[in-house]
Amino acid sequence: MRISMLMRERQTGYEAVISELEDARKRDYAFSGGSILGSMCTQPHPVAVEAYNRFMETNLGDPLLFPGARSLEEKTLGMICGMLNAPAGAGGQFVSGGTESNIMAMALASRLTGRDEIIIPASAHFSFEKAASLMRLKAVSAPTTDGFLADVSAVRELANERTACIVGVAGTTELGMIDPIAGLAKVAGDNGCMMHVDAAFGGFVIPFMKQMGYEMPDFDFSVPGVTSVSIDPHKMGCSTIPAGVIAVGEGGNLCSIGVDTPYVSTKTQPGLLSTRPGAAAAATYAVMRHLGNAGYRQIVEGCLSNTRYLCERLSEEGFSLPCEPQMNVVGIRFKKPRVVKDALAERKFFVAPLDRVGCIRVVCMPHVKREHLDSFIPVLKTVARGLGEI
Ligand SMILES: Cc1ncc(COP(=O)(O)O)c(C=O)c1O
C-alpha cells in the first residue's frame, strides 16, 4: 500500500473535496452507460436511492435508537419470506449480500448439526469456500451434469454423517441455472443435515417468472427440507448496495449463532456485522413497495426479452451457447474466455470470464438495453475473429 500524505493538518475546502470526488467518480463506469454487461448488480431504482439517502445514518444493530429503520427491516423480511413461501415462524436478517448470507447459513448448519463438512456444487459461488476457510469446514465439491446442474446422484454418494449442509443454487453465478433443489433437499433429509439454497441471484427472478407462467422448478421453502435461503435485493431486486437477506425456515433459528451484545440495545446478535445499514432495509422496502409484483414482472420480462434477443443474434452470428438460459444470464463459448474478456474490456465492454465452463457471461440486467447489445455484438465479432475464436 502506498502511504499517502493526503490527510493533512489543515482542512481541505468542501468544494475542493467534492471536486476530487467528482474526478474519481468520472473514472467509474455507470450501469446506464452500456459498458457493464457481466455484472449481477444494477442501477438501483430511484425510490431505493431516495430511501437510502433518508436512512443513511441509521444502524440496525441498535434498534432502540432506530425503531423506524428496524420496522422497515421487519416488514421487508416479511415480504421476502412471503415471496420465498416461507412457513409461519420463519425469520431472517438483512446482511451485506450473498457472501455474508452464505457464510451465515454455513455457520448455522455447522452449529445446529455439530458436523463439519459442506457439499457444494462445482458451480457454486466462491463465498462457500470463504465460509469453509473461515470456519475450518471441509468443502466437498460435487460435480455438475452436462446441463450445468448439481448432480444429485453424485451428491448422494458424497453425503454422510459428517455432512452439515448441502447447498443448491437457484440462479448460478456462472450461467443462471437452477439446481434440482427438491432432489438435493431429499438427500439432505435422508442424511439429517441442513439444505441451503443460494438464490442470491434467482430469488428476485424465479418468483416473477412463475407468476408470468414460465415453467420454473420450485426452489424455495415450498420444497420440503429446505432450511435456509440467500436472496439479494442488490441484484435483481433493484435495491442499493449492500443489500442481502438470509431467510431461515422453521426450526432454524438464527439466534443459535448469536452472541451476547452488551453496550447496544439488542440482547444477542447473529451475523458477521454488529453495525448494519438501516439504509439497505429502507431502500429495499421502498423499491419492493413501489414496484409490487407487477413492477418486478415487467422488469424481469424486459430482461428475459433482451436475453432471447441476445441469444438469437449470437446464434445468427455463429457463436455457440453452452445451454439455453433458464433466466437472464447468457454464456457464450470461447476457448480462452479470459483473453476474450480482456480484449472486450479494452473496447469498453465488461463481461465475466467463466473458466470452468469455457464461456464469457453476459447478464441481461435491467440496466442492459437492446441498443447496448446491438453495439456489443459487432465488437464481440471483431474480437472473436481477431483471436481466431470464430
Ligand atoms: C449465486 C450467488 N451467490 C452469492 C453471490 C455473492 O454475492 P455478493 O457479491 O453480494 O456477496 C453471488 C454473486 O454474484 C452469486 O451469484
Coordinates of N, CA and C in Angstrom, one line a residue, residues 1-184:
M1 N 0.8 -1.2 0.0 CA 0.0 0.0 0.0 C 0.9 1.2 0.0
R2 N 0.5 2.2 -0.8 CA 1.3 3.5 -0.8 C 0.8 4.4 0.3
I3 N 1.8 4.8 1.1 CA 1.5 5.7 2.2 C 1.2 7.1 1.7
S4 N 0.1 7.7 2.0 CA -0.3 8.9 1.4 C -0.2 10.1 2.4
M5 N 0.1 11.2 1.8 CA 0.1 12.4 2.7 C -1.1 13.3 2.5
L6 N -2.2 12.7 2.0 CA -3.4 13.4 1.7 C -4.1 13.9 3.0
M7 N -3.9 13.1 4.1 CA -4.5 13.5 5.4 C -3.6 14.6 6.0
R8 N -4.1 15.8 5.9 CA -3.2 16.9 6.4 C -3.7 17.5 7.7
E9 N -2.9 18.4 8.3 CA -3.3 19.0 9.5 C -4.4 20.1 9.2
R10 N -4.2 20.8 8.1 CA -5.2 21.8 7.7 C -6.4 21.3 6.9
Q11 N -7.5 21.9 7.1 CA -8.7 21.4 6.4 C -8.6 21.6 4.9
T12 N -9.3 20.8 4.1 CA -9.5 21.0 2.7 C -10.9 21.5 2.5
G13 N -11.0 22.5 1.7 CA -12.4 23.1 1.5 C -13.4 22.1 1.0
Y14 N -14.6 22.3 1.3 CA -15.7 21.4 0.9 C -15.8 21.3 -0.6
E15 N -15.7 22.4 -1.3 CA -15.8 22.4 -2.8 C -14.7 21.6 -3.3
A16 N -13.5 21.8 -2.8 CA -12.3 21.1 -3.3 C -12.5 19.6 -3.1
V17 N -13.1 19.2 -2.0 CA -13.2 17.8 -1.7 C -14.2 17.2 -2.7
I18 N -15.4 17.9 -2.9 CA -16.4 17.5 -3.8 C -15.8 17.3 -5.2
S19 N -15.0 18.3 -5.6 CA -14.4 18.2 -6.9 C -13.5 17.0 -7.1
E20 N -12.8 16.6 -6.0 CA -12.0 15.4 -6.0 C -12.8 14.2 -6.2
L21 N -14.0 14.2 -5.5 CA -14.9 13.1 -5.6 C -15.4 13.0 -7.0
E22 N -15.8 14.1 -7.6 CA -16.3 14.1 -9.0 C -15.3 13.5 -9.9
D23 N -14.0 13.9 -9.7 CA -13.0 13.4 -10.6 C -12.9 11.9 -10.5
A24 N -13.0 11.4 -9.2 CA -12.9 9.9 -9.0 C -14.1 9.2 -9.7
R25 N -15.2 9.8 -9.4 CA -16.5 9.2 -9.9 C -16.5 9.1 -11.5
K26 N -15.9 10.2 -12.1 CA -15.9 10.2 -13.6 C -15.1 9.0 -14.1
R27 N -14.2 8.5 -13.3 CA -13.4 7.3 -13.8 C -14.2 6.0 -13.7
D28 N -15.3 6.0 -12.9 CA -16.1 4.8 -12.7 C -17.0 4.7 -13.9
Y29 N -17.4 3.4 -14.2 CA -18.4 3.2 -15.2 C -19.7 3.3 -14.6
A30 N -20.7 3.8 -15.3 CA -22.1 3.8 -14.8 C -22.9 2.7 -15.5
F31 N -23.8 2.1 -14.7 CA -24.6 1.0 -15.3 C -25.3 1.5 -16.5
S32 N -25.8 2.7 -16.5 CA -26.6 3.2 -17.6 C -25.8 3.4 -18.9
G33 N -24.4 3.3 -18.8 CA -23.6 3.7 -20.0 C -23.5 2.6 -21.0
G34 N -24.0 1.4 -20.7 CA -24.0 0.3 -21.7 C -22.7 -0.5 -21.8
S35 N -21.8 -0.2 -20.9 CA -20.5 -1.0 -20.9 C -20.6 -2.2 -20.0
I36 N -21.4 -2.1 -18.9 CA -21.4 -3.2 -17.9 C -22.3 -4.3 -18.3
L37 N -21.8 -5.3 -18.9 CA -22.7 -6.4 -19.4 C -22.5 -7.7 -18.6
G38 N -21.6 -7.7 -17.6 CA -21.3 -9.0 -17.0 C -21.7 -9.0 -15.5
S39 N -22.2 -7.9 -15.0 CA -22.4 -7.7 -13.6 C -23.8 -8.3 -13.2
M40 N -23.9 -8.7 -11.9 CA -25.2 -9.2 -11.4 C -25.8 -8.1 -10.5
C41 N -25.1 -6.9 -10.5 CA -25.7 -5.8 -9.8 C -26.2 -4.8 -10.9
T42 N -27.0 -3.8 -10.5 CA -27.6 -3.0 -11.5 C -27.8 -1.6 -10.9
Q43 N -28.3 -0.7 -11.7 CA -28.6 0.7 -11.3 C -29.8 0.6 -10.3
P44 N -29.6 1.1 -9.1 CA -30.7 1.0 -8.1 C -31.9 1.8 -8.6
H45 N -33.1 1.4 -8.2 CA -34.3 2.2 -8.6 C -34.3 3.5 -7.8
P46 N -34.7 4.6 -8.5 CA -34.7 5.9 -7.8 C -35.3 5.9 -6.4
V47 N -36.4 5.2 -6.3 CA -37.1 5.2 -4.9 C -36.2 4.6 -3.9
A48 N -35.4 3.6 -4.3 CA -34.4 3.0 -3.4 C -33.3 4.0 -3.0
V49 N -32.9 4.7 -3.9 CA -31.8 5.7 -3.7 C -32.4 6.8 -2.7
E50 N -33.6 7.2 -2.9 CA -34.2 8.2 -2.0 C -34.3 7.7 -0.6
A51 N -34.8 6.4 -0.5 CA -34.9 5.8 0.8 C -33.5 5.7 1.5
Y52 N -32.5 5.2 0.7 CA -31.2 5.0 1.2 C -30.7 6.4 1.8
N53 N -30.8 7.4 1.0 CA -30.3 8.7 1.5 C -31.0 9.1 2.8
R54 N -32.3 8.9 2.9 CA -33.0 9.3 4.1 C -32.6 8.5 5.3
F55 N -32.2 7.3 5.1 CA -31.9 6.4 6.3 C -30.4 6.2 6.4
M56 N -29.6 7.0 5.8 CA -28.2 6.9 5.7 C -27.5 6.6 7.1
E57 N -28.0 7.4 8.1 CA -27.3 7.3 9.4 C -27.8 6.2 10.4
T58 N -28.8 5.5 9.9 CA -29.5 4.5 10.8 C -28.7 3.2 10.9
N59 N -28.8 2.6 12.1 CA -28.0 1.4 12.4 C -29.0 0.3 12.9
L60 N -29.1 -0.7 12.1 CA -30.0 -1.8 12.5 C -29.4 -2.6 13.7
G61 N -28.2 -2.4 14.0 CA -27.6 -3.1 15.2 C -28.0 -2.5 16.5
D62 N -28.6 -1.3 16.5 CA -29.1 -0.7 17.7 C -30.5 -0.2 17.6
P63 N -31.4 -1.2 17.6 CA -32.8 -0.8 17.2 C -33.5 0.1 18.2
L64 N -33.0 0.2 19.4 CA -33.7 1.2 20.4 C -33.6 2.6 19.8
L65 N -32.4 2.9 19.2 CA -32.2 4.2 18.6 C -32.9 4.4 17.3
F66 N -33.1 3.3 16.6 CA -33.7 3.4 15.2 C -34.8 2.4 15.0
P67 N -35.9 2.6 15.8 CA -37.1 1.7 15.7 C -37.7 1.8 14.3
G68 N -37.6 3.0 13.7 CA -38.2 3.1 12.4 C -37.5 2.3 11.3
A69 N -36.2 2.3 11.3 CA -35.4 1.5 10.4 C -35.7 0.0 10.7
R70 N -35.7 -0.3 11.9 CA -35.9 -1.7 12.3 C -37.2 -2.2 11.8
S71 N -38.3 -1.3 11.9 CA -39.6 -1.8 11.5 C -39.6 -2.0 10.0
L72 N -38.8 -1.2 9.3 CA -38.7 -1.4 7.8 C -38.0 -2.8 7.5
E73 N -37.0 -3.1 8.3 CA -36.3 -4.3 8.1 C -37.3 -5.5 8.3
E74 N -38.1 -5.4 9.4 CA -39.0 -6.5 9.8 C -40.1 -6.6 8.6
K75 N -40.6 -5.5 8.2 CA -41.6 -5.6 7.1 C -41.1 -6.1 5.8
T76 N -39.8 -5.7 5.5 CA -39.2 -6.2 4.3 C -38.9 -7.7 4.4
L77 N -38.4 -8.1 5.5 CA -38.2 -9.6 5.7 C -39.5 -10.3 5.5
G78 N -40.6 -9.7 6.0 CA -41.9 -10.4 5.9 C -42.3 -10.5 4.4
M79 N -42.0 -9.5 3.6 CA -42.4 -9.5 2.2 C -41.5 -10.6 1.5
I80 N -40.2 -10.6 1.9 CA -39.3 -11.5 1.2 C -39.6 -13.0 1.6
C81 N -39.9 -13.2 2.9 CA -40.2 -14.5 3.3 C -41.5 -15.0 2.6
G82 N -42.5 -14.1 2.4 CA -43.7 -14.4 1.7 C -43.3 -14.8 0.2
M83 N -42.5 -14.1 -0.4 CA -42.1 -14.4 -1.8 C -41.4 -15.7 -1.9
L84 N -40.7 -16.1 -0.8 CA -40.0 -17.4 -0.8 C -40.8 -18.6 -0.2
N85 N -42.1 -18.3 0.0 CA -43.0 -19.3 0.5 C -42.6 -19.9 1.9
A86 N -42.0 -19.0 2.7 CA -41.5 -19.4 4.0 C -42.7 -19.8 4.9
P87 N -42.5 -20.7 5.8 CA -43.6 -21.1 6.8 C -43.7 -20.0 7.8
A88 N -44.8 -20.0 8.5 CA -45.0 -19.1 9.6 C -43.9 -19.4 10.6
G89 N -43.3 -18.4 11.3 CA -42.3 -18.8 12.2 C -40.9 -18.7 11.6
A90 N -40.9 -18.4 10.2 CA -39.6 -18.2 9.6 C -39.0 -16.9 10.0
G91 N -37.8 -16.7 9.8 CA -37.2 -15.4 10.2 C -36.0 -15.1 9.3
G92 N -35.3 -14.0 9.6 CA -34.2 -13.7 8.8 C -33.5 -12.4 9.2
Q93 N -32.6 -12.0 8.4 CA -31.9 -10.7 8.7 C -31.4 -10.1 7.4
F94 N -31.3 -8.8 7.4 CA -30.6 -8.1 6.4 C -29.1 -8.2 6.6
V95 N -28.4 -8.5 5.5 CA -27.0 -8.7 5.5 C -26.4 -7.9 4.4
S96 N -25.1 -8.0 4.2 CA -24.4 -7.2 3.2 C -24.6 -7.7 1.8
G97 N -24.9 -9.0 1.6 CA -25.1 -9.6 0.3 C -25.0 -11.1 0.4
G98 N -24.9 -11.7 -0.8 CA -24.9 -13.1 -0.9 C -23.7 -13.8 -0.1
T99 N -22.6 -13.2 -0.1 CA -21.4 -13.8 0.6 C -21.7 -13.9 2.0
E100 N -22.2 -12.8 2.6 CA -22.5 -12.9 4.1 C -23.6 -13.9 4.4
S101 N -24.6 -13.9 3.6 CA -25.7 -14.8 3.9 C -25.3 -16.2 3.8
N102 N -24.4 -16.5 2.7 CA -24.0 -17.9 2.6 C -23.1 -18.3 3.8
I103 N -22.2 -17.4 4.2 CA -21.4 -17.7 5.4 C -22.2 -17.9 6.6
M104 N -23.3 -17.1 6.8 CA -24.1 -17.3 8.0 C -24.9 -18.6 7.9
A105 N -25.3 -19.0 6.7 CA -26.0 -20.3 6.5 C -25.1 -21.4 6.9
M106 N -23.8 -21.3 6.5 CA -22.9 -22.4 6.7 C -22.6 -22.5 8.2
A107 N -22.5 -21.3 8.9 CA -22.3 -21.3 10.3 C -23.5 -21.9 11.1
L108 N -24.7 -21.5 10.6 CA -25.9 -22.1 11.2 C -25.9 -23.6 11.1
A109 N -25.6 -24.1 9.9 CA -25.7 -25.5 9.7 C -24.7 -26.3 10.5
S110 N -23.5 -25.7 10.6 CA -22.4 -26.4 11.4 C -22.8 -26.4 12.9
R111 N -23.3 -25.2 13.3 CA -23.7 -25.1 14.7 C -24.9 -26.1 15.1
L112 N -25.9 -26.1 14.2 CA -27.1 -26.9 14.5 C -26.8 -28.4 14.4
T113 N -26.0 -28.8 13.5 CA -25.8 -30.2 13.3 C -24.5 -30.7 14.1
G114 N -23.6 -29.8 14.4 CA -22.4 -30.2 15.1 C -21.5 -31.0 14.1
R115 N -21.7 -30.8 12.8 CA -20.9 -31.5 11.8 C -20.0 -30.5 11.1
D116 N -19.0 -31.0 10.3 CA -18.0 -30.0 9.8 C -17.8 -30.2 8.3
E117 N -18.7 -30.8 7.5 CA -18.5 -30.8 6.1 C -19.7 -30.2 5.4
I118 N -19.4 -29.5 4.3 CA -20.5 -29.0 3.5 C -20.3 -29.5 2.0
I119 N -21.4 -29.8 1.4 CA -21.3 -30.3 0.0 C -21.8 -29.1 -0.9
I120 N -20.9 -28.7 -1.8 CA -21.2 -27.5 -2.6 C -21.0 -27.9 -4.1
P121 N -22.0 -27.6 -4.9 CA -21.9 -28.0 -6.4 C -20.7 -27.2 -6.9
A122 N -20.0 -27.8 -7.9 CA -18.8 -27.1 -8.5 C -19.2 -25.7 -9.1
S123 N -20.5 -25.5 -9.4 CA -20.9 -24.2 -9.9 C -21.2 -23.2 -8.8
A124 N -21.1 -23.6 -7.6 CA -21.5 -22.6 -6.5 C -20.5 -21.4 -6.4
H125 N -21.0 -20.4 -5.9 CA -20.2 -19.1 -5.7 C -19.1 -19.4 -4.7
F126 N -18.0 -18.6 -4.9 CA -16.8 -18.8 -4.1 C -17.0 -18.4 -2.6
S127 N -18.1 -17.8 -2.3 CA -18.4 -17.4 -0.9 C -18.5 -18.7 0.0
F128 N -18.8 -19.8 -0.6 CA -18.9 -21.1 0.2 C -17.4 -21.5 0.6
E129 N -16.5 -21.3 -0.3 CA -15.1 -21.5 0.0 C -14.6 -20.6 1.1
K130 N -15.1 -19.4 1.1 CA -14.7 -18.4 2.1 C -15.3 -18.9 3.5
A131 N -16.5 -19.4 3.4 CA -17.2 -19.9 4.7 C -16.4 -21.0 5.2
A132 N -16.0 -22.0 4.3 CA -15.3 -23.2 4.8 C -13.9 -22.8 5.3
S133 N -13.3 -21.8 4.7 CA -11.9 -21.4 5.1 C -12.0 -20.7 6.5
L134 N -13.0 -19.8 6.6 CA -13.2 -19.1 7.9 C -13.5 -20.0 9.1
M135 N -14.3 -21.0 8.8 CA -14.8 -21.8 9.9 C -14.2 -23.2 10.0
R136 N -13.1 -23.4 9.1 CA -12.4 -24.7 9.1 C -13.4 -25.8 8.8
L137 N -14.3 -25.6 7.9 CA -15.2 -26.7 7.5 C -14.6 -27.3 6.2
K138 N -14.9 -28.6 6.0 CA -14.4 -29.2 4.8 C -15.4 -29.0 3.7
A139 N -15.0 -28.3 2.6 CA -15.9 -28.1 1.5 C -15.7 -29.2 0.5
V140 N -16.8 -30.0 0.3 CA -16.7 -31.1 -0.6 C -17.4 -30.7 -1.9
S141 N -16.6 -30.7 -3.0 CA -17.2 -30.2 -4.3 C -17.9 -31.3 -5.0
A142 N -19.2 -31.1 -5.4 CA -19.9 -32.1 -6.1 C -20.0 -31.7 -7.6
P143 N -19.8 -32.6 -8.5 CA -19.8 -32.3 -9.9 C -21.1 -31.8 -10.4
T144 N -21.1 -31.2 -11.6 CA -22.3 -30.8 -12.2 C -22.6 -31.7 -13.4
T145 N -23.8 -31.7 -13.9 CA -24.1 -32.6 -15.0 C -23.7 -31.8 -16.3
D146 N -23.9 -32.5 -17.4 CA -23.7 -31.8 -18.7 C -24.6 -30.6 -18.9
G147 N -25.7 -30.6 -18.2 CA -26.6 -29.5 -18.3 C -26.3 -28.4 -17.2
F148 N -25.1 -28.5 -16.6 CA -24.6 -27.4 -15.7 C -25.4 -27.4 -14.4
L149 N -26.0 -28.5 -14.0 CA -26.8 -28.5 -12.8 C -26.1 -29.5 -11.8
A150 N -26.3 -29.2 -10.5 CA -25.7 -30.1 -9.4 C -26.2 -31.5 -9.7
D151 N -25.3 -32.4 -9.6 CA -25.6 -33.8 -9.9 C -26.1 -34.5 -8.6
V152 N -27.4 -34.7 -8.6 CA -28.0 -35.2 -7.3 C -27.4 -36.6 -6.9
S153 N -27.2 -37.5 -7.9 CA -26.7 -38.8 -7.5 C -25.2 -38.7 -7.0
A154 N -24.5 -37.8 -7.5 CA -23.1 -37.6 -7.0 C -23.2 -37.0 -5.6
V155 N -24.1 -36.1 -5.4 CA -24.3 -35.5 -4.0 C -24.7 -36.6 -3.0
R156 N -25.5 -37.5 -3.5 CA -26.0 -38.6 -2.6 C -24.8 -39.5 -2.2
E157 N -23.9 -39.7 -3.2 CA -22.7 -40.5 -2.9 C -21.8 -39.8 -1.9
L158 N -21.7 -38.5 -1.9 CA -20.8 -37.7 -1.1 C -21.4 -37.5 0.3
A159 N -22.7 -37.5 0.4 CA -23.3 -37.1 1.7 C -23.1 -38.3 2.7
N160 N -22.9 -37.9 4.0 CA -22.8 -38.9 5.1 C -23.0 -38.2 6.4
E161 N -22.6 -38.9 7.5 CA -22.9 -38.4 8.8 C -22.1 -37.2 9.2
R162 N -21.1 -36.9 8.4 CA -20.3 -35.7 8.7 C -20.9 -34.4 7.9
T163 N -21.8 -34.6 7.1 CA -22.3 -33.5 6.3 C -23.2 -32.6 7.1
A164 N -22.8 -31.4 7.2 CA -23.6 -30.4 7.9 C -24.7 -29.8 7.0
C165 N -24.3 -29.6 5.7 CA -25.2 -28.9 4.8 C -25.0 -29.3 3.4
I166 N -26.1 -29.4 2.7 CA -26.0 -29.5 1.2 C -26.5 -28.2 0.6
V167 N -25.7 -27.7 -0.4 CA -26.0 -26.4 -1.0 C -26.6 -26.6 -2.4
G168 N -27.6 -25.9 -2.7 CA -28.1 -25.9 -4.1 C -28.2 -24.4 -4.5
V169 N -28.1 -24.2 -5.8 CA -28.1 -22.8 -6.3 C -29.3 -22.6 -7.2
A170 N -30.0 -21.5 -6.9 CA -31.1 -21.2 -7.8 C -30.7 -19.9 -8.5
G171 N -30.1 -20.1 -9.6 CA -29.5 -19.0 -10.4 C -28.0 -19.0 -10.2
T172 N -27.3 -19.9 -10.9 CA -25.9 -20.0 -10.6 C -25.2 -18.7 -11.2
T173 N -24.1 -18.4 -10.5 CA -23.3 -17.3 -10.8 C -22.8 -17.4 -12.3
E174 N -22.5 -18.7 -12.7 CA -21.9 -18.9 -14.0 C -23.0 -18.7 -15.1
L175 N -24.0 -19.5 -15.0 CA -25.0 -19.5 -16.2 C -26.4 -19.3 -15.8
G176 N -26.6 -18.9 -14.5 CA -28.0 -18.7 -14.1 C -28.9 -19.9 -14.1
M177 N -28.3 -21.1 -13.9 CA -29.1 -22.3 -13.9 C -29.6 -22.6 -12.5
I178 N -30.7 -23.4 -12.5 CA -31.4 -23.7 -11.2 C -31.2 -25.1 -10.9
D179 N -30.4 -25.4 -9.8 CA -30.2 -26.8 -9.4 C -31.5 -27.5 -9.0
P180 N -31.4 -28.8 -9.1 CA -32.6 -29.6 -8.7 C -32.8 -29.6 -7.2
I181 N -33.4 -28.6 -6.7 CA -33.5 -28.3 -5.3 C -34.2 -29.5 -4.6
A182 N -35.3 -29.9 -5.2 CA -36.1 -31.0 -4.5 C -35.2 -32.2 -4.3
G183 N -34.5 -32.6 -5.3 CA -33.6 -33.8 -5.2 C -32.6 -33.6 -4.2
L184 N -31.9 -32.5 -4.2 CA -30.9 -32.2 -3.2 C -31.4 -32.2 -1.8

